[in-house]
XYZ file of N, CA and C in Angstrom:
288
model
N -17.238 7.882 -6.181
C -16.906 8.585 -4.572
C -15.759 10.131 -5.145
N -16.046 11.370 -4.631
C -14.689 11.872 -4.940
C -14.297 11.657 -3.439
N -12.572 12.446 -3.486
C -12.515 12.417 -2.392
C -11.743 14.231 -2.272
N -12.378 15.156 -1.229
C -11.433 16.216 -0.872
C -10.020 15.981 -0.771
N -9.841 15.277 -0.113
C -8.658 15.871 0.310
C -7.629 13.807 0.181
N -6.692 13.965 0.099
C -6.237 12.835 0.432
C -4.935 12.395 0.820
N -5.003 12.595 1.760
C -3.328 12.168 2.246
C -2.101 11.333 2.057
N -1.175 11.526 2.697
C -0.419 10.043 2.202
C 0.587 9.639 2.754
N 0.421 9.045 3.757
C 1.286 8.993 5.124
C 2.251 7.957 4.853
N 4.123 8.756 4.262
C 5.549 8.030 4.172
C 5.997 8.178 5.175
N 7.450 7.378 6.261
C 7.529 7.782 6.359
C 8.971 6.712 6.501
N 10.363 7.111 6.539
C 11.976 6.715 6.603
C 11.296 5.403 7.442
N 11.917 4.601 7.947
C 12.297 2.994 8.734
C 12.285 3.313 9.750
N 11.739 2.819 10.740
C 12.260 3.126 12.326
C 11.547 4.332 13.297
N 10.705 5.057 12.008
C 10.094 6.038 12.448
C 7.847 5.989 12.795
N 7.674 4.467 12.808
C 6.747 4.501 13.524
C 5.855 4.417 12.817
N 5.685 4.238 11.059
C 4.982 4.135 10.067
C 4.591 2.997 9.872
N 4.999 1.855 9.964
C 4.311 0.645 9.830
C 3.163 0.629 11.675
N 3.801 1.438 12.462
C 2.710 1.222 13.270
C 1.872 1.932 12.932
N 1.698 3.480 13.193
C 0.256 4.281 12.945
C -0.384 3.239 11.097
N -0.445 2.771 10.450
C -0.701 2.078 9.296
C -1.383 0.826 9.788
N -0.465 0.452 10.727
C -1.293 -1.020 11.193
C -2.480 -0.686 12.171
N -2.846 0.388 13.097
C -3.854 0.745 13.572
C -4.503 1.191 12.768
N -4.411 2.326 12.057
C -5.346 2.907 10.603
C -6.049 1.555 10.095
N -5.263 0.324 9.500
C -6.490 -0.829 9.279
C -7.064 -1.243 10.195
N -6.415 -1.468 11.755
C -7.173 -1.914 12.448
C -8.383 -1.123 12.404
N -8.724 -0.033 12.754
C -9.439 0.354 13.201
C -9.952 1.572 11.714
N -9.965 0.970 10.596
C -10.798 1.392 9.220
C -11.950 1.693 9.558
N -13.399 0.626 10.207
C -14.109 0.704 10.490
C -14.870 1.868 10.985
N -13.817 2.267 12.575
C -14.410 3.378 12.810
C -14.203 4.746 12.324
N -12.767 4.574 11.546
C -12.409 5.848 10.545
C -13.689 5.756 10.154
N -14.489 5.152 8.911
C -15.053 5.051 7.873
C -16.254 6.027 8.523
N -17.120 5.799 9.420
C -17.534 6.196 9.921
C -17.554 7.270 10.966
N -16.327 8.534 10.385
C -15.696 9.734 10.777
C -15.417 10.651 8.688
N -15.373 9.376 8.421
C -15.338 10.552 6.933
C -14.168 10.073 6.476
N -12.886 9.190 7.089
C -12.169 8.676 7.055
C -11.886 7.886 6.087
N -11.229 6.961 5.191
C -11.396 6.027 4.172
C -9.528 5.360 4.227
N -9.330 4.638 4.847
C -8.021 4.301 5.316
C -8.165 3.078 4.248
N -7.874 2.893 2.760
C -7.528 1.246 1.972
C -6.825 0.325 2.420
N -7.772 -1.091 1.598
C -6.672 -2.169 1.985
C -6.315 -2.581 0.798
N -4.427 -2.929 0.132
C -4.553 -3.802 -1.221
C -4.207 -4.785 -0.667
N -4.067 -6.141 -1.585
C -4.266 -6.934 -1.791
C -2.566 -7.877 -2.519
N -2.229 -8.670 -2.393
C -0.479 -9.108 -3.026
C -0.520 -10.928 -2.837
N -0.961 -11.879 -3.699
C -0.650 -12.917 -3.834
C -1.342 -13.495 -2.441
N -2.982 -13.076 -2.849
C -4.530 -13.250 -1.708
C -3.694 -12.165 -0.196
N -2.718 -12.196 -0.164
C -2.187 -11.554 1.746
C -2.278 -9.966 1.585
N -3.624 -9.421 3.127
C -3.977 -7.798 2.547
C -2.928 -7.278 3.135
N -2.324 -6.705 2.324
C -1.062 -5.623 2.850
C -1.454 -4.267 3.096
N -0.903 -3.939 4.474
C -1.945 -3.640 5.044
C -0.649 -1.682 5.517
N 1.004 -2.260 4.302
C 1.629 -1.483 4.839
C 1.369 -0.421 3.901
N 1.486 0.625 3.957
C 1.031 1.279 2.207
C 2.357 1.825 1.485
N 3.756 1.870 1.965
C 5.426 2.257 1.849
C 5.354 1.066 0.920
N 4.143 -0.332 0.486
C 5.178 -1.671 0.306
C 3.828 -1.883 -1.151
N 2.806 -0.940 -0.773
C 2.281 -0.872 -1.984
C 2.169 -0.042 -3.360
N 3.163 1.503 -2.750
C 3.617 2.035 -3.373
C 4.997 2.268 -4.059
N 6.035 1.864 -3.026
C 7.052 0.787 -4.391
C 7.175 0.249 -4.831
N 5.987 -0.908 -4.532
C 5.131 -1.771 -5.546
C 5.032 -1.722 -6.421
N 4.685 -0.238 -6.618
C 3.745 0.371 -8.048
C 4.207 1.002 -8.874
N 5.409 1.084 -8.119
C 6.659 2.833 -8.655
C 8.237 1.939 -9.338
N 8.953 1.531 -8.184
C 9.948 0.755 -8.608
C 10.242 -0.015 -9.196
N 11.337 0.121 -9.872
C 11.157 -0.682 -11.037
C 12.597 -1.569 -11.108
N 12.879 -1.562 -9.763
C 13.919 -3.176 -9.499
C 13.434 -3.377 -8.044
N 13.089 -4.331 -8.285
C 13.421 -5.127 -6.390
C 13.874 -4.823 -5.842
N 15.485 -4.249 -5.390
C 16.199 -4.021 -4.607
C 15.421 -2.916 -3.958
N 14.879 -1.950 -4.830
C 13.449 -0.559 -4.040
C 13.434 -1.276 -3.101
N 12.704 -2.439 -3.067
C 12.034 -2.885 -2.202
C 12.094 -2.652 -0.380
N 11.493 -2.294 0.193
C 12.098 -3.028 1.862
C 11.964 -4.475 1.886
N 13.287 -4.547 2.859
C 13.739 -6.345 2.707
C 12.484 -7.417 3.544
N 11.259 -7.230 3.935
C 10.737 -7.739 4.010
C 9.652 -8.306 2.619
N 9.361 -6.950 2.384
C 8.214 -6.928 0.502
C 9.279 -7.709 0.016
N 10.810 -7.386 -0.099
C 11.920 -8.091 -1.146
C 11.989 -9.233 -0.991
N 11.936 -10.210 -0.227
C 12.367 -11.824 -0.105
C 10.093 -11.736 -0.880
N 9.480 -11.601 -0.450
C 8.189 -12.367 -0.945
C 8.230 -11.936 -3.055
N 9.243 -11.427 -3.302
C 8.745 -11.709 -5.245
C 10.563 -11.879 -5.498
N 9.683 -13.630 -6.399
C 10.765 -14.930 -6.658
C 11.659 -14.079 -7.822
N 11.624 -13.418 -8.608
C 11.958 -13.159 -9.582
C 11.590 -11.636 -10.617
N 12.158 -10.630 -11.415
C 11.629 -9.442 -12.423
C 11.062 -9.793 -13.389
N 10.086 -10.651 -13.453
C 9.344 -11.275 -14.074
C 8.113 -10.927 -13.212
N 8.012 -11.757 -12.415
C 7.503 -11.268 -11.276
C 7.247 -10.191 -10.394
N 8.304 -9.252 -10.374
C 7.868 -8.307 -9.900
C 7.461 -6.600 -11.316
N 7.029 -7.307 -12.012
C 6.328 -6.265 -13.029
C 4.770 -6.765 -13.277
N 4.427 -8.296 -13.159
C 3.084 -8.962 -12.727
C 3.182 -7.876 -11.052
N 3.802 -7.939 -10.385
C 2.476 -7.662 -9.084
C 2.844 -5.558 -9.636
N 3.837 -4.806 -10.278
C 3.900 -3.169 -10.581
C 2.396 -3.146 -11.280
N 2.169 -3.845 -12.338
C 0.957 -4.272 -12.932
C -0.035 -4.020 -11.832
N -0.599 -5.492 -10.816
C -1.427 -5.163 -10.112
C -1.588 -4.163 -8.849
N -0.136 -3.924 -8.198
C -0.721 -2.960 -7.689
C -0.805 -1.741 -7.841
N 0.036 -1.322 -9.675
C -1.042 0.244 -9.816
C -2.093 0.155 -10.490
N -2.708 -0.437 -10.794
C -4.392 -1.418 -10.599
C -4.836 -0.914 -9.684
N -4.522 -1.449 -8.569
C -5.116 -1.106 -7.311
C -5.748 0.112 -7.122
N -3.731 0.927 -7.213
C -3.981 1.638 -6.534
C -4.441 3.453 -7.244
N -4.368 2.776 -8.728
C -5.550 3.594 -9.834
C -6.503 3.420 -9.779
N -7.333 2.674 -9.270
C -8.619 2.550 -9.256
C -9.799 3.061 -8.888
N -8.839 3.496 -7.368
C -8.830 3.873 -5.819
C -8.522 5.333 -6.052
N -7.647 6.385 -6.796
C -7.786 7.586 -7.219
C -8.842 8.216 -8.090
N -9.520 6.584 -8.870
C -10.083 7.401 -9.793
C -11.029 7.964 -9.130
């Protein structure tokens, strides 16, 4: 599949980003019918709706950079490395 355009929606805390992403995720079938793909990602068999967690988890070298809720789901720096590899793989697979 070739994407003509990729839009990355990111925002600072308390700007409505999570609300918008939750809505897009809930309505991804409707969006798909209109040519918009809203991808889902998984971590530890849990669906990640907030793409900020995916981007942060894929690229941040320190767990201290993670959002508070996401940070609490990571037990150690070794686990963070495994998460980083997993999320990078999911993200890069989508972008290929």
